[in-house]
Amino acid sequence: MSETIVGEKGMVVAPHRAAAEAGAEILRAGGNAIEAAIAAAATIAVVYPHMNGIGGDGFWLIREPGKEPRYLEACGAAGSGATIKAYRSKGYDTIPTRGPDSALTVAGAISGWHTAFELSQSLGGRLDRPTLLANAIAHARDGITVTRSQARLTATHHAVLSEQPGFGDVFLVDGKAPETGAQLRQERLADTLDHLARAGFLDFYRGDVASEIAADLNRVGSAVTRGDLEAHEARLRAPLSVRFQQGTVYNSPPPTQGLASLLILGIFERLGVKRGESFEHVHGLIEATKRAFLKRDQHVTDPIFAGDLSMHLSPRMLEREAAQIDMTRAAPWPQPAKKGDTVWIGAIDASGLTVSYIQSIFWEFGSGVVLPATGITWQNRGASFSLDPKSLNPLEPGRKPFHTLNPAIARFDDGRILSYGTMGGDGQPQTQGAVFTRHVLFGMELGEAIAAPRWLLGRTWGSDHTNLRVENRLDPDIILALERAGHEVEVLDEAYSDTMGHAGALVRRKDGRIFGASDPRSDGAAVAA
């Protein structure tokens, strides 16, 4: 069971307690929600290295009180050497998922920290970068305690990860996966964070850190060059949104699957489900997910090529999609599934400034490549490109890959603000739908809505299954009804499964009280200022 924490001076939620504590410390020091989110993001990049890192990407939704949310896109494009011809000439039919040839996109997360930090200062933020990164630097230098999930995933993928440049030097102990509770130091990463704190975040792209990164990437044979780093910048854009009966939900536009998350909610609302935790509730969300994923896989690509997808969220289009759903039978499946590792961080301060942020290196430990000079683990997000030039997401220099990442914020007509999100590839939109409908539509307490039994259609991080998997706590009568409706159900031998992702949420009510909860499936916490 996930406990709901209540506070008034601000709160941070993260899937690792150390990150939530780091953010809450910033709030107690007079920092705002953006500053708290940066501190939490830096700390979790150190203490949860299998799930995220500064060699990955990030996506922000930031809402100032009384204003529409802003979307901050901090994801990198394919490097100059990332051509279909180059990969075909190496004998590849698909892009590899590990190693230097998978480390083919610029890491955008730090550019997001930079733009968020500038926005924070424009809103009156007073804390400097060394203060925001102090906790992360200390953890990297003094050592982190290996979590259960880090130990398990390192052991599971030891054979392939141990072969990658630099990985064993940082994340293995005498060539073996570390045990839960072991201490790991990341001295080079500590030095890199310390330098960025003093020189500025853009040094990652245009300064001394950039030089070290480019040299190491070149040495291992990555497609990313110094020029690619210099050309990168984060972008502030308008979010996607959908209106529902009680307010408006916002999410990230392409190249992310935010469209799918909003489609699920918009379609489900039109199915007329009256009771939560019923067959109709679960079946309705699963079938809405299928409709949403079909749209996603037809349209979501680099934003330059995707265009404006808001038309798919119009009431008329949502009605049309809902009408395609049979509330008694499961539609055929599977479709190709998406996977990915991620962390979601939420922060709300006393003024009501709200942040929903996702940071990722794609698969567990990303490409597996750890750059020796900086200690940075580089992402493998480019593995989501295709080597088919006629595909929706073909590999080409300067193009942004498809992302499963999608942070969410909801604004209610009664004055409430909800910041929520999760990790988990295809599971992200599904878990968002489960948590949102349980809490918002059916009145379930926030912590209970996150902890309640979940399901997953399609693949998530660490798995290639595409059937419908459910936790073993789900009501047996619902499982039987799902099977009778034609769903291929697999009951997991776990009550709280990592397969279902790590969710979190924060709600600020009109009276200023803040309610937050993290996922019992994670190592996280909701920490009040």
Coordinates of C-alpha atoms in Angstrom, one line a residue, residues 1-6 11 445-449 514-518 526:
M1 CA 0.0 0.0 0.0
S2 CA 1.3 3.5 -0.9
E3 CA 0.8 6.1 1.8
T4 CA -0.5 9.5 0.8
I5 CA 1.6 12.3 2.3
V6 CA 0.0 15.7 3.1
M11 CA 6.3 18.4 -1.9
E445 CA -7.5 8.0 -2.5
L446 CA -4.2 9.0 -4.3
G447 CA -1.9 6.4 -2.7
E448 CA -4.4 3.7 -3.1
A449 CA -4.9 4.6 -6.8
I514 CA -0.7 19.2 -1.3
F515 CA -1.2 15.4 -1.4
G516 CA 1.5 13.1 -2.8
A517 CA 2.2 9.4 -3.2
S518 CA 4.9 7.2 -4.8
A526 CA 6.7 11.5 -1.5

